[in-house]
Structure formats: C-alpha cells, structure tokens
mmCIF file of C-alpha atoms in Angstrom:
data_model
loop_
_atom_site.group_PDB
_atom_site.id
_atom_site.type_symbol
_atom_site.label_atom_id
_atom_site.label_comp_id
_atom_site.label_asym_id
_atom_site.label_seq_id
_atom_site.Cartn_x
_atom_site.Cartn_y
_atom_site.Cartn_z
ATOM 1 C CA MET A 111 -41.733 -4.965 -79.746
ATOM 2 C CA ARG A 112 -40.172 -7.323 -77.218
ATOM 3 C CA LEU A 113 -37.623 -6.509 -74.549
ATOM 4 C CA LEU A 114 -35.853 -9.151 -72.458
ATOM 5 C CA VAL A 115 -34.384 -7.796 -69.209
ATOM 6 C CA TYR A 116 -31.846 -9.514 -66.952
ATOM 7 C CA SER A 117 -31.660 -8.151 -63.412
ATOM 8 C CA HIS A 118 -28.566 -8.996 -61.381
ATOM 9 C CA ASP A 119 -29.976 -9.750 -57.906
ATOM 10 C CA ALA A 120 -27.576 -11.294 -55.424
ATOM 11 C CA TYR A 121 -27.810 -8.716 -52.650
ATOM 12 C CA GLY A 122 -30.580 -6.451 -51.417
ATOM 13 C CA LEU A 123 -33.301 -4.796 -53.467
ATOM 14 C CA GLY A 124 -31.269 -2.210 -55.370
ATOM 15 C CA ASN A 125 -30.965 -3.853 -58.759
ATOM 16 C CA ILE A 126 -34.551 -5.058 -59.040
ATOM 17 C CA ARG A 127 -35.949 -1.675 -57.944
ATOM 18 C CA ARG A 128 -33.832 0.117 -60.529
ATOM 19 C CA MET A 129 -34.743 -2.280 -63.341
ATOM 20 C CA LEU A 130 -38.460 -2.118 -62.483
ATOM 21 C CA ALA A 131 -38.338 1.693 -62.583
ATOM 22 C CA ILE A 132 -36.765 1.518 -66.042
ATOM 23 C CA CYS A 133 -39.286 -1.076 -67.254
ATOM 24 C CA GLU A 134 -42.229 0.950 -66.001
ATOM 25 C CA HIS A 135 -41.000 4.069 -67.788
ATOM 26 C CA LEU A 136 -40.340 2.171 -71.027
ATOM 27 C CA LEU A 137 -43.875 0.762 -70.986
ATOM 28 C CA SER A 138 -45.312 4.250 -70.553
ATOM 29 C CA GLU A 139 -43.279 5.626 -73.477
ATOM 30 C CA ILE A 140 -43.110 2.834 -76.082
ATOM 31 C CA PRO A 141 -46.423 1.662 -77.582
ATOM 32 C CA GLU A 142 -47.108 -2.086 -77.837
ATOM 33 C CA LEU A 143 -43.990 -2.982 -75.847
ATOM 34 C CA SER A 144 -43.811 -6.321 -74.021
ATOM 35 C CA ILE A 145 -41.147 -6.864 -71.361
ATOM 36 C CA LEU A 146 -40.050 -10.203 -69.925
ATOM 37 C CA LEU A 147 -37.946 -9.756 -66.793
ATOM 38 C CA LEU A 148 -35.521 -12.408 -65.525
ATOM 39 C CA SER A 149 -34.686 -12.083 -61.840
ATOM 40 C CA GLY A 150 -33.850 -14.081 -58.751
ATOM 41 C CA SER A 151 -35.105 -11.394 -56.362
ATOM 42 C CA PRO A 152 -37.209 -12.969 -53.591
ATOM 43 C CA MET A 153 -39.198 -9.716 -53.298
ATOM 44 C CA LEU A 154 -40.273 -9.461 -56.939
ATOM 45 C CA GLN A 155 -43.884 -10.379 -56.132
ATOM 46 C CA GLY A 156 -44.002 -7.556 -53.560
ATOM 47 C CA PHE A 157 -43.838 -4.797 -56.183
ATOM 48 C CA ARG A 158 -46.662 -3.372 -58.292
ATOM 49 C CA LEU A 159 -46.066 -4.598 -61.825
ATOM 50 C CA PRO A 160 -47.415 -2.557 -64.747
ATOM 51 C CA LYS A 161 -49.365 -4.030 -67.639
ATOM 52 C CA GLY A 162 -47.030 -5.249 -70.335
ATOM 53 C CA LEU A 163 -44.469 -6.634 -67.873
ATOM 54 C CA ASP A 164 -44.168 -10.261 -66.845
ATOM 55 C CA TYR A 165 -41.319 -12.129 -65.232
ATOM 56 C CA ILE A 166 -39.566 -15.450 -64.798
ATOM 57 C CA LYS A 167 -38.453 -15.973 -61.211
ATOM 58 C CA LEU A 168 -35.002 -17.561 -61.184
ATOM 59 C CA PRO A 169 -33.801 -19.674 -58.227
ATOM 60 C CA CYS A 170 -32.333 -17.309 -55.662
ATOM 61 C CA LEU A 171 -28.593 -16.810 -55.249
ATOM 62 C CA ASN A 172 -27.219 -14.603 -52.503
ATOM 63 C CA ARG A 173 -23.972 -12.698 -51.989
ATOM 64 C CA GLY A 174 -23.265 -12.118 -48.310
ATOM 65 C CA GLU A 175 -20.951 -9.579 -46.707
ATOM 66 C CA THR A 176 -17.952 -11.707 -47.724
ATOM 67 C CA GLY A 177 -18.905 -11.377 -51.385
ATOM 68 C CA GLU A 178 -19.176 -15.164 -51.853
ATOM 69 C CA VAL A 179 -22.183 -16.411 -53.827
ATOM 70 C CA ALA A 180 -24.404 -19.011 -52.141
ATOM 71 C CA VAL A 181 -27.780 -20.636 -52.811
ATOM 72 C CA LYS A 182 -30.391 -18.906 -50.681
ATOM 73 C CA TYR A 183 -33.289 -21.370 -50.530
ATOM 74 C CA LEU A 184 -32.864 -24.547 -52.575
ATOM 75 C CA GLY A 185 -30.959 -27.539 -51.249
ATOM 76 C CA MET A 186 -28.677 -27.486 -54.279
ATOM 77 C CA GLY A 187 -25.068 -26.585 -54.928
ATOM 78 C CA VAL A 188 -24.101 -23.243 -56.446
ATOM 79 C CA GLU A 189 -22.989 -24.755 -59.762
ATOM 80 C CA GLU A 190 -26.192 -26.816 -60.085
ATOM 81 C CA THR A 191 -28.301 -23.731 -59.395
ATOM 82 C CA VAL A 192 -26.336 -21.584 -61.845
ATOM 83 C CA LYS A 193 -26.806 -24.289 -64.516
ATOM 84 C CA LEU A 194 -30.564 -24.314 -63.868
ATOM 85 C CA ARG A 195 -30.750 -20.512 -64.025
ATOM 86 C CA SER A 196 -28.658 -20.450 -67.201
ATOM 87 C CA GLU A 197 -30.957 -22.925 -68.964
ATOM 88 C CA LEU A 198 -34.067 -20.988 -67.913
ATOM 89 C CA ILE A 199 -32.554 -17.758 -69.283
ATOM 90 C CA LEU A 200 -31.574 -19.393 -72.580
ATOM 91 C CA SER A 201 -35.034 -20.941 -72.963
ATOM 92 C CA ALA A 202 -36.631 -17.544 -72.422
ATOM 93 C CA ALA A 203 -34.379 -15.994 -75.084
ATOM 94 C CA ILE A 204 -35.144 -18.719 -77.627
ATOM 95 C CA ASN A 205 -38.899 -18.600 -77.176
ATOM 96 C CA PHE A 206 -39.392 -14.873 -76.553
ATOM 97 C CA ARG A 207 -37.148 -13.754 -79.457
ATOM 98 C CA PRO A 208 -36.577 -10.233 -78.101
ATOM 99 C CA HIS A 209 -35.674 -7.229 -80.205
ATOM 100 C CA LEU A 210 -33.330 -6.105 -77.426
ATOM 101 C CA PHE A 211 -31.688 -7.767 -74.428
ATOM 102 C CA LEU A 212 -30.986 -5.381 -71.521
ATOM 103 C CA VAL A 213 -28.400 -6.764 -69.084
ATOM 104 C CA ASP A 214 -27.795 -5.316 -65.635
ATOM 105 C CA LYS A 215 -24.246 -4.799 -64.356
ATOM 106 C CA LYS A 216 -22.315 -7.957 -65.322
ATOM 107 C CA PRO A 217 -21.664 -8.673 -69.040
ATOM 108 C CA TYR A 218 -21.714 -12.444 -68.484
ATOM 109 C CA GLY A 219 -24.295 -12.324 -65.685
ATOM 110 C CA LEU A 220 -23.916 -13.827 -62.231
ATOM 111 C CA LYS A 221 -21.331 -16.654 -62.279
ATOM 112 C CA ASN A 222 -21.227 -16.398 -66.113
ATOM 113 C CA GLU A 223 -24.795 -17.673 -66.422
ATOM 114 C CA LEU A 224 -25.462 -15.604 -69.569
ATOM 115 C CA THR A 225 -22.689 -17.202 -71.639
ATOM 116 C CA SER A 226 -24.881 -19.581 -73.649
ATOM 117 C CA THR A 227 -27.548 -16.885 -74.158
ATOM 118 C CA LEU A 228 -25.019 -14.369 -75.501
ATOM 119 C CA LYS A 229 -23.684 -16.961 -77.932
ATOM 120 C CA TYR A 230 -27.234 -17.860 -78.988
ATOM 121 C CA PHE A 231 -27.986 -14.257 -79.913
ATOM 122 C CA GLU A 232 -24.674 -14.014 -81.767
ATOM 123 C CA ASP A 233 -25.308 -17.208 -83.782
ATOM 124 C CA LYS A 234 -29.095 -17.368 -84.195
ATOM 125 C CA LEU A 235 -30.494 -13.869 -83.649
ATOM 126 C CA PRO A 236 -27.682 -11.496 -84.622
ATOM 127 C CA ASP A 237 -30.111 -8.631 -85.237
ATOM 128 C CA THR A 238 -31.113 -8.567 -81.520
ATOM 129 C CA LYS A 239 -29.448 -5.589 -79.841
ATOM 130 C CA LEU A 240 -27.593 -6.211 -76.590
ATOM 131 C CA VAL A 241 -27.287 -3.365 -74.086
ATOM 132 C CA LEU A 242 -25.346 -3.344 -70.814
ATOM 133 C CA LEU A 243 -26.759 -1.105 -68.093
ATOM 134 C CA LEU A 244 -24.295 0.191 -65.496
ATOM 135 C CA ARG A 245 -25.097 2.223 -62.405
ATOM 136 C CA ASP A 246 -22.907 5.254 -61.686
ATOM 137 C CA ILE A 247 -20.343 3.373 -59.557
ATOM 138 C CA LEU A 248 -19.610 -0.373 -59.491
ATOM 139 C CA ASP A 249 -16.772 -0.467 -56.942
ATOM 140 C CA SER A 250 -13.381 1.129 -56.435
ATOM 141 C CA PRO A 251 -11.431 1.599 -59.693
ATOM 142 C CA GLU A 252 -8.688 -0.781 -58.500
ATOM 143 C CA LYS A 253 -11.095 -3.630 -57.701
ATOM 144 C CA THR A 254 -13.299 -3.088 -60.763
ATOM 145 C CA ILE A 255 -10.407 -2.897 -63.237
ATOM 146 C CA SER A 256 -8.904 -6.064 -61.735
ATOM 147 C CA GLU A 257 -12.223 -7.944 -61.919
ATOM 148 C CA TRP A 258 -12.894 -6.843 -65.501
ATOM 149 C CA GLN A 259 -9.409 -7.913 -66.576
ATOM 150 C CA LYS A 260 -9.770 -11.272 -64.811
ATOM 151 C CA HIS A 261 -13.084 -12.056 -66.526
ATOM 152 C CA TYR A 262 -12.260 -10.400 -69.893
ATOM 153 C CA TYR A 263 -15.295 -8.119 -69.587
ATOM 154 C CA GLN A 264 -13.984 -5.459 -71.955
ATOM 155 C CA GLU A 265 -13.450 -8.052 -74.682
ATOM 156 C CA THR A 266 -16.893 -9.526 -73.956
ATOM 157 C CA ILE A 267 -18.600 -6.155 -74.346
ATOM 158 C CA GLU A 268 -16.655 -5.406 -77.519
ATOM 159 C CA ARG A 269 -17.785 -8.744 -79.007
ATOM 160 C CA PHE A 270 -21.419 -9.033 -77.909
ATOM 161 C CA TYR A 271 -22.806 -5.663 -76.815
ATOM 162 C CA HIS A 272 -23.987 -2.797 -78.983
ATOM 163 C CA GLN A 273 -24.157 -0.150 -76.271
ATOM 164 C CA ILE A 274 -23.386 0.665 -72.624
ATOM 165 C CA LEU A 275 -25.874 2.878 -70.801
ATOM 166 C CA VAL A 276 -24.598 4.496 -67.596
ATOM 167 C CA VAL A 277 -27.294 5.789 -65.253
ATOM 168 C CA GLY A 278 -25.027 8.428 -63.791
ATOM 169 C CA THR A 279 -22.981 11.450 -64.793
ATOM 170 C CA PRO A 280 -19.233 11.951 -65.300
ATOM 171 C CA ASP A 281 -19.217 14.962 -62.971
ATOM 172 C CA VAL A 282 -19.962 12.588 -60.068
ATOM 173 C CA PHE A 283 -17.968 9.581 -61.333
ATOM 174 C CA ASP A 284 -16.423 9.268 -64.789
ATOM 175 C CA VAL A 285 -16.887 5.557 -65.491
ATOM 176 C CA VAL A 286 -14.961 5.643 -68.777
ATOM 177 C CA LYS A 287 -11.931 7.299 -67.192
ATOM 178 C CA GLU A 288 -11.994 5.660 -63.755
ATOM 179 C CA TYR A 289 -12.398 2.112 -65.093
ATOM 180 C CA GLN A 290 -10.035 2.653 -68.049
ATOM 181 C CA PHE A 291 -12.448 1.734 -70.837
ATOM 182 C CA SER A 292 -10.919 0.829 -74.176
ATOM 183 C CA PRO A 293 -11.545 3.158 -77.157
ATOM 184 C CA ILE A 294 -14.244 0.771 -78.464
ATOM 185 C CA LEU A 295 -16.058 0.703 -75.106
ATOM 186 C CA THR A 296 -15.756 4.469 -74.842
ATOM 187 C CA GLN A 297 -17.521 4.833 -78.212
ATOM 188 C CA LYS A 298 -20.315 2.513 -77.040
ATOM 189 C CA THR A 299 -20.899 4.345 -73.738
ATOM 190 C CA ARG A 300 -23.755 6.807 -73.186
ATOM 191 C CA TYR A 301 -24.165 8.741 -69.920
ATOM 192 C CA CYS A 302 -27.895 9.014 -69.252
ATOM 193 C CA GLY A 303 -28.024 10.846 -65.914
ATOM 194 C CA TYR A 304 -29.464 9.574 -62.635
ATOM 195 C CA ILE A 305 -32.874 7.950 -62.423
ATOM 196 C CA GLY A 306 -35.367 10.504 -61.115
ATOM 197 C CA ARG A 307 -38.418 9.177 -59.317
ATOM 198 C CA GLN A 308 -42.050 10.151 -59.666
ATOM 199 C CA PRO A 309 -43.974 11.419 -56.610
ATOM 200 C CA GLY A 310 -45.420 8.784 -54.297
ATOM 201 C CA PHE A 311 -48.996 7.543 -54.370
ATOM 202 C CA VAL A 312 -50.024 9.039 -50.991
ATOM 203 C CA HIS A 313 -50.081 12.716 -49.992
ATOM 204 C CA PRO A 314 -47.589 13.661 -47.224
ATOM 205 C CA SER A 315 -50.377 15.003 -45.000
ATOM 206 C CA PHE A 316 -52.052 11.581 -44.973
ATOM 207 C CA ILE A 317 -48.783 9.845 -44.008
ATOM 208 C CA ARG A 318 -48.116 12.326 -41.191
ATOM 209 C CA LYS A 319 -51.675 11.968 -39.915
ATOM 210 C CA GLN A 320 -51.339 8.169 -40.042
ATOM 211 C CA LEU A 321 -48.168 8.410 -37.939
ATOM 212 C CA ASP A 322 -49.746 11.010 -35.605
ATOM 213 C CA VAL A 323 -47.161 13.692 -36.406
ATOM 214 C CA SER A 324 -48.366 17.143 -35.379
ATOM 215 C CA LYS A 325 -47.490 20.410 -37.151
ATOM 216 C CA GLU A 326 -45.015 21.218 -34.384
ATOM 217 C CA GLU A 327 -43.206 17.904 -34.728
ATOM 218 C CA SER A 328 -40.542 16.729 -37.176
ATOM 219 C CA LEU A 329 -40.601 13.327 -38.875
ATOM 220 C CA ILE A 330 -37.372 11.446 -39.525
ATOM 221 C CA LEU A 331 -37.458 8.495 -41.925
ATOM 222 C CA VAL A 332 -34.792 5.826 -41.412
ATOM 223 C CA THR A 333 -34.286 3.349 -44.253
ATOM 224 C CA PRO A 334 -31.480 0.803 -44.660
ATOM 225 C CA GLY A 335 -32.755 -0.372 -48.060
ATOM 226 C CA GLY A 336 -33.357 -4.111 -48.231
ATOM 227 C CA GLY A 337 -32.038 -4.356 -44.689
ATOM 228 C CA GLU A 338 -29.777 -7.373 -45.003
ATOM 229 C CA ASP A 339 -26.858 -5.412 -43.571
ATOM 230 C CA GLY A 340 -28.873 -2.475 -42.235
ATOM 231 C CA TYR A 341 -28.886 -3.272 -38.524
ATOM 232 C CA GLN A 342 -25.845 -1.109 -37.760
ATOM 233 C CA LEU A 343 -27.507 1.944 -39.280
ATOM 234 C CA VAL A 344 -30.759 1.413 -37.357
ATOM 235 C CA ASP A 345 -28.970 0.627 -34.089
ATOM 236 C CA SER A 346 -26.750 3.708 -34.485
ATOM 237 C CA TYR A 347 -29.810 5.871 -35.080
ATOM 238 C CA LEU A 348 -31.620 4.534 -31.996
ATOM 239 C CA SER A 349 -28.469 5.109 -29.898
ATOM 240 C CA ALA A 350 -28.291 8.708 -31.128
ATOM 241 C CA LEU A 351 -32.013 9.190 -30.498
ATOM 242 C CA ALA A 352 -31.575 8.054 -26.889
ATOM 243 C CA LEU A 353 -29.472 11.179 -26.250
ATOM 244 C CA LEU A 354 -32.482 13.436 -26.897
ATOM 245 C CA PRO A 355 -34.552 14.665 -23.926
ATOM 246 C CA ALA A 356 -37.590 12.478 -23.244
ATOM 247 C CA GLN A 357 -39.903 15.260 -24.356
ATOM 248 C CA ASN A 358 -38.750 16.194 -27.824
ATOM 249 C CA SER A 359 -40.461 17.244 -31.025
ATOM 250 C CA ILE A 360 -39.169 14.381 -33.187
ATOM 251 C CA LYS A 361 -41.014 11.298 -34.361
ATOM 252 C CA SER A 362 -39.283 8.518 -36.245
ATOM 253 C CA LEU A 363 -40.334 5.927 -38.800
ATOM 254 C CA ILE A 364 -37.852 3.093 -39.249
ATOM 255 C CA ILE A 365 -38.475 0.830 -42.246
ATOM 256 C CA CYS A 366 -36.188 -2.103 -41.495
ATOM 257 C CA GLY A 367 -36.333 -3.759 -44.926
ATOM 258 C CA PRO A 368 -37.672 -7.232 -45.717
ATOM 259 C CA GLU A 369 -34.245 -8.889 -45.661
ATOM 260 C CA MET A 370 -33.122 -7.798 -42.197
ATOM 261 C CA PRO A 371 -32.428 -11.036 -40.251
ATOM 262 C CA ALA A 372 -35.230 -11.937 -37.826
ATOM 263 C CA ASP A 373 -33.049 -11.799 -34.723
ATOM 264 C CA GLN A 374 -31.808 -8.297 -35.599
ATOM 265 C CA LYS A 375 -35.342 -7.136 -36.370
ATOM 266 C CA GLN A 376 -36.402 -8.395 -32.947
ATOM 267 C CA LEU A 377 -33.636 -6.332 -31.328
ATOM 268 C CA VAL A 378 -34.916 -3.240 -33.145
ATOM 269 C CA LEU A 379 -38.471 -3.903 -31.986
ATOM 270 C CA GLN A 380 -37.317 -4.370 -28.403
ATOM 271 C CA ALA A 381 -35.283 -1.158 -28.483
ATOM 272 C CA ALA A 382 -38.238 0.823 -29.811
ATOM 273 C CA GLU A 383 -41.120 -0.759 -27.871
ATOM 274 C CA ASN A 384 -40.832 1.647 -24.943
ATOM 275 C CA ASN A 385 -40.588 4.701 -27.173
ATOM 276 C CA PRO A 386 -44.021 5.765 -28.482
ATOM 277 C CA ARG A 387 -42.312 8.304 -30.721
ATOM 278 C CA VAL A 388 -40.711 5.554 -32.846
ATOM 279 C CA HIS A 389 -42.698 3.577 -35.436
ATOM 280 C CA ILE A 390 -41.285 0.396 -37.002
ATOM 281 C CA GLY A 391 -42.175 -0.909 -40.446
ATOM 282 C CA GLU A 392 -40.772 -3.733 -42.578
ATOM 283 C CA PHE A 393 -41.333 -2.948 -46.254
ATOM 284 C CA THR A 394 -43.162 -0.596 -48.590
ATOM 285 C CA ASP A 395 -43.272 -0.499 -52.372
ATOM 286 C CA ASP A 396 -44.046 3.232 -52.130
ATOM 287 C CA LEU A 397 -41.036 4.612 -50.279
ATOM 288 C CA MET A 398 -41.355 7.946 -52.114
ATOM 289 C CA SER A 399 -44.578 8.762 -50.253
ATOM 290 C CA TYR A 400 -42.816 8.377 -46.917
ATOM 291 C CA MET A 401 -39.782 10.359 -48.091
ATOM 292 C CA GLN A 402 -42.014 13.226 -49.184
ATOM 293 C CA ALA A 403 -43.704 13.186 -45.774
ATOM 294 C CA ALA A 404 -40.404 13.221 -43.855
ATOM 295 C CA ASP A 405 -38.467 16.293 -42.789
ATOM 296 C CA THR A 406 -35.114 14.504 -42.869
ATOM 297 C CA ILE A 407 -33.975 11.079 -44.019
ATOM 298 C CA VAL A 408 -31.316 8.818 -42.516
ATOM 299 C CA SER A 409 -30.203 6.097 -44.908
ATOM 300 C CA MET A 410 -27.456 4.116 -46.532
ATOM 301 C CA ALA A 411 -26.070 5.202 -49.901
ATOM 302 C CA GLY A 412 -27.635 2.683 -52.268
ATOM 303 C CA TYR A 413 -28.212 3.981 -55.788
ATOM 304 C CA ASN A 414 -32.016 3.870 -55.639
ATOM 305 C CA THR A 415 -32.335 5.372 -52.171
ATOM 306 C CA VAL A 416 -30.046 8.260 -53.088
ATOM 307 C CA CYS A 417 -32.019 8.913 -56.285
ATOM 308 C CA GLU A 418 -35.262 8.923 -54.300
ATOM 309 C CA ILE A 419 -33.861 11.314 -51.695
ATOM 310 C CA LEU A 420 -32.666 13.696 -54.405
ATOM 311 C CA SER A 421 -35.979 13.415 -56.282
ATOM 312 C CA ALA A 422 -37.883 14.194 -53.079
ATOM 313 C CA ARG A 423 -35.479 17.126 -52.436
ATOM 314 C CA LYS A 424 -35.095 16.215 -48.780
ATOM 315 C CA PRO A 425 -32.171 16.878 -46.407
ATOM 316 C CA ALA A 426 -30.468 13.631 -45.534
ATOM 317 C CA VAL A 427 -27.792 12.049 -43.370
ATOM 318 C CA ILE A 428 -26.086 9.188 -45.160
ATOM 319 C CA ILE A 429 -24.249 6.293 -43.495
ATOM 320 C CA PRO A 430 -22.888 4.295 -46.448
ATOM 321 C CA ARG A 431 -22.062 0.617 -46.550
ATOM 322 C CA SER A 432 -18.284 0.135 -46.674
ATOM 323 C CA LYS A 433 -18.021 -3.602 -47.487
ATOM 324 C CA PRO A 434 -17.766 -5.857 -49.388
ATOM 325 C CA SER A 435 -17.923 -3.137 -52.065
ATOM 326 C CA GLN A 436 -16.726 0.474 -51.865
ATOM 327 C CA GLU A 437 -19.571 1.588 -54.168
ATOM 328 C CA GLN A 438 -21.733 3.281 -51.514
ATOM 329 C CA LEU A 439 -18.801 4.937 -49.771
ATOM 330 C CA ILE A 440 -17.522 6.436 -53.029
ATOM 331 C CA ARG A 441 -20.991 7.641 -54.041
ATOM 332 C CA ALA A 442 -21.637 9.202 -50.637
ATOM 333 C CA GLU A 443 -18.313 11.039 -50.535
ATOM 334 C CA LYS A 444 -18.569 12.299 -54.128
ATOM 335 C CA MET A 445 -22.110 13.598 -53.649
ATOM 336 C CA ALA A 446 -21.368 15.080 -50.228
ATOM 337 C CA LYS A 447 -18.627 17.175 -51.858
ATOM 338 C CA LEU A 448 -21.319 18.557 -54.177
ATOM 339 C CA GLY A 449 -23.327 19.499 -51.078
ATOM 340 C CA LEU A 450 -26.206 17.110 -51.788
ATOM 341 C CA PHE A 451 -26.342 15.653 -48.246
ATOM 342 C CA LYS A 452 -24.277 15.029 -45.110
ATOM 343 C CA VAL A 453 -22.235 11.850 -44.587
ATOM 344 C CA VAL A 454 -21.236 10.005 -41.417
ATOM 345 C CA HIS A 455 -18.520 7.402 -42.032
ATOM 346 C CA PRO A 456 -19.712 3.884 -41.084
ATOM 347 C CA ASP A 457 -16.454 2.940 -39.375
ATOM 348 C CA ASN A 458 -16.544 5.883 -36.974
ATOM 349 C CA ILE A 459 -20.126 6.457 -35.837
ATOM 350 C CA ASP A 460 -20.297 8.547 -32.679
ATOM 351 C CA SER A 461 -23.854 8.830 -31.316
ATOM 352 C CA GLN A 462 -23.546 12.507 -30.374
ATOM 353 C CA ILE A 463 -21.996 13.458 -33.724
ATOM 354 C CA LEU A 464 -24.714 11.532 -35.556
ATOM 355 C CA LEU A 465 -27.431 13.250 -33.520
ATOM 356 C CA ASP A 466 -25.905 16.693 -34.089
ATOM 357 C CA THR A 467 -25.700 16.010 -37.839
ATOM 358 C CA ILE A 468 -29.337 14.929 -37.938
ATOM 359 C CA LEU A 469 -30.504 17.961 -35.964
ATOM 360 C CA SER A 470 -28.552 20.287 -38.254
ATOM 361 C CA GLN A 471 -30.232 18.703 -41.273
ATOM 362 C CA LEU A 472 -33.646 19.239 -39.671
ATOM 363 C CA GLN A 473 -32.883 22.961 -39.815
ATOM 364 C CA THR A 474 -31.845 22.784 -43.476
ATOM 365 C CA GLU A 475 -34.313 23.387 -46.289
ATOM 366 C CA LYS A 476 -31.779 22.437 -48.973
ATOM 367 C CA ASN A 477 -28.129 21.456 -48.882
ATOM 368 C CA SER A 478 -26.928 22.806 -52.211
ATOM 369 C CA ASP A 479 -27.879 24.709 -55.333
ATOM 370 C CA TYR A 480 -26.097 22.070 -57.394
ATOM 371 C CA GLN A 481 -28.477 20.575 -59.964
ATOM 372 C CA LEU A 482 -27.725 16.882 -60.477
ATOM 373 C CA ASP A 483 -28.893 15.493 -63.820
ATOM 374 C CA MET A 484 -31.910 13.310 -62.947
ATOM 375 C CA ASN A 485 -33.112 12.606 -66.511
ATOM 376 C CA GLY A 486 -31.920 9.012 -66.666
ATOM 377 C CA LEU A 487 -35.266 7.417 -67.491
ATOM 378 C CA PRO A 488 -36.140 9.401 -70.626
ATOM 379 C CA ARG A 489 -32.579 9.085 -71.961
ATOM 380 C CA VAL A 490 -32.499 5.306 -71.384
ATOM 381 C CA SER A 491 -35.888 5.105 -73.089
ATOM 382 C CA ASP A 492 -34.676 7.085 -76.110
ATOM 383 C CA GLN A 493 -31.600 4.891 -76.583
ATOM 384 C CA ILE A 494 -33.518 1.627 -76.203
ATOM 385 C CA LEU A 495 -36.300 2.721 -78.572
ATOM 386 C CA MET A 496 -33.762 3.702 -81.206
ATOM 387 C CA LEU A 497 -31.948 0.350 -80.992
ATOM 388 C CA MET A 498 -35.154 -1.718 -80.900
ATOM 389 C CA SER A 499 -36.473 0.120 -83.947
ATOM 390 C CA GLN A 500 -33.327 -0.899 -85.826
ATOM 391 C CA THR A 501 -33.985 -4.557 -84.959
ATOM 392 C CA VAL A 502 -37.617 -4.328 -86.060
ATOM 393 C CA TYR A 503 -36.558 -2.738 -89.366
ATOM 394 C CA ASN A 504 -33.856 -5.357 -89.984
ATOM 395 C CA ARG A 505 -36.230 -8.245 -89.297
ATOM 396 C CA GLN A 506 -38.825 -6.793 -91.652
ATOM 397 C CA LEU A 507 -36.194 -6.437 -94.369
ATOM 398 C CA LYS A 508 -35.124 -10.031 -93.794
ATOM 399 C CA LYS A 509 -38.710 -11.267 -94.197
ATOM 400 C CA ILE A 510 -39.109 -9.326 -97.441
ATOM 401 C CA TYR A 511 -35.806 -10.679 -98.737
ATOM 402 C CA GLN A 512 -36.762 -14.273 -97.854
ATOM 403 C CA LYS A 513 -40.171 -13.856 -99.512
ATOM 404 C CA TYR A 514 -38.842 -12.600 -102.835
ATOM 405 C CA SER A 515 -35.663 -14.656 -102.960
ATOM 406 C CA ALA A 516 -37.405 -17.986 -102.351
ATOM 407 C CA PRO A 517 -37.149 -20.305 -105.412
ATOM 408 C CA SER A 518 -40.348 -20.453 -107.428
ATOM 409 C CA LEU A 519 -42.029 -23.758 -108.082
ATOM 410 C CA VAL A 520 -41.884 -24.813 -111.752
ATOM 411 C CA VAL A 521 -44.691 -27.120 -112.851
ATOM 412 C CA SER A 522 -44.256 -29.099 -116.061
ATOM 413 C CA HIS A 523 -47.165 -30.361 -118.137
#
C-alpha cells in the first residue's frame, strides 16, 4: 500500500515532527506500507527516517512573525516558488499513485499549492482517499472561522476529503463546535486523542552523567522548539536564573533550536559562558531522552513539545507564543486549567515570578490526576488502514471488471 503525505512547513519544526511521528507509527503497524513525504522543512535530513519512508524536499517557504509567506533560500518570487512546489507535488501524485493522501492542516495546502493535485485525484484517481489532519487548535475561533470562510475551506473539504482526523480531544478544545463545522464536516470528523511519544533512546542516568548532574542537583531543560522565535523564552529564563544564589543545586540545559537566528544564539552563548552550571545545545532528534532526564521543563506550548512533556510525565513551566497565532496561548491556558502544567503569560514575564514558578515545579512530582487521552497514534493508524484497505479493494475490483468486460477478439477463417 502507498501513502502520500503532505506536511505544511512554513514555520518551525512542529508540523514535520508530528507528521514523522505519525509516519513512523504507521510503518510499524501496517505491513508492506510505503510512504512518500512531501515537505519544505529545511531540517528534514536531520531526523532519523525509518525504512519504508522516503521524501521529496520542496523549495522552502517561510512564514515569519508577521504571518506573511516568503521564500527562504531561493532567489525566486513567492508565486514562482509556489508554482514549482505545486508541480512537484502533482508529479509525485501522478507517478506514486497513492491509496491515500494525508494532508496536514490546510485543505488547499500552503498558498493553494494542492489545488491541481486535489483535482487530479478527483478526475483521474477517484478511489484514492483524501484525509485532512488537524492538530487540536489551529488559532482563535474568530480568526480560523474567518480564514476558512475566506478560502472556502469547508466547501473544499466537503468536495474532496473523505475524513478529518483531529489529533486532540474535545474536552481540551472542541474543534467542531469552536470552528462551527457544517453538518457534513461534523460527520467526517474523528477525534483521535493527542500523540503520545515513545521513551527516548538514551537512559536518563547517562544524560545526567554526560551533563555532570549529581544526585543532589536538579536538571532543568529549556526548549523553545525550532527556536526561530525562541530567544525571548531563553533570555527570560537566564534572567530568572541570575536571581539564584551563585551556589545553587540547579543545572540547566538549553537547547536553542536549529532555527534561532545566529545573532540571538550568540547572545545566549555570551550570557551563559560565565556560568558553568548552564549547558547550551542547538538541536537533537531525541528530545524525549533529555526530557526524561530533566526534573522540570521550561518550554513554549507547541503541540509536539506539549505532547512530549505529557508523555514524559514531567512538571513544566510553559511560556506560550502569542503571535502571529493564538494557538499556543489557547492550548497553554486550556491545559493549565486541567492542572497539566503551570503557565507564565509571554506578555508579562517577571523574572522573580518566573523563578518562583520554576522552583515550585521542581518540588512537584505531578501537577494533576487528570488523564489526557494520549492514544492519537493508534487511532490515526486504525482510521488510515481502514480507508486504505477500501482503496485497495476498489482497485482490485476495477481490475477484475476491466479484465472480464474487455471485448473478446473474434477471428474469422
């Protein structure tokens, strides 16, 4: 069976990390599955890719803090680059002939680059199933509803897509209700739960030994995700840390993220160079190992990071991103109300309050007895397998029909 996956990657590492986690699980559960991933992520080659998965690297587009899309590397205009990406995606669809096309986040893709591919499946491969994958929260209801109405997304999903899979739960955020889905979209929607993560590759004791953390010391992991807009979080943490006495029992590991601008990364290195209790890293494809080794985590509220924190069952202090999307802020506030972690608002970070919140979390073994549904991967797998099996069955029936309905050759003597 063949699965074509489109990963929406215009900002950070969140989408590609989530789609790779799904792909890896699907490959472990579905025999003889081949996955072709389409992505513009510049960090795709930095991840461990399982057997059965290959990818086409699309030219990179980037969405900055303003929300405007720009070309990241090529000396081309946005429209030229989108046209190139669109033709690469369509070519992959034509030649790969997938049984299912899994699309991340936007029904028409980035800048409508999936339009010709959706129409191709409708006209030439109508038995291919199309599935839209949505994370728990896209943006504020007001902004999301307005955007979907502007781009006719509900009508698009009704026409082209067979199912919507939401990797979240309605008790945190009811996508159907909040975004005012039509009755048809509501029927197509399946809540799968959040994506739980497997343990890391390295034992916590090895990580702590590597970082020279003694039994009497605590380890705080600071992670701003991809890091493109993570400097404020890291700078706020270092400012809070400076309020501690020189001799304290805390060691810190700050993983800046591969997309933190070089000048900001240099400021972080300079701020930490005189503090032997602070280690700086850039990127790891095994963040779970470091989370499991930490006593407390300080992070933003990206979907993947939050899922990893909850999977590792670690106390955390969350400083969500507040622009250009409200997604992280909404997620952080909703989950904080469930007692899953503590939140410090990004627009009002006081160093002493941040430090006090971190120290209180160091004394906390668990924040809440609330059990968040973390079974997203097996449920996504079940839905995709069911739909792909329908495509396989329909194509086999079509071959049988064509074989026996073909006109026979009459030979006259």
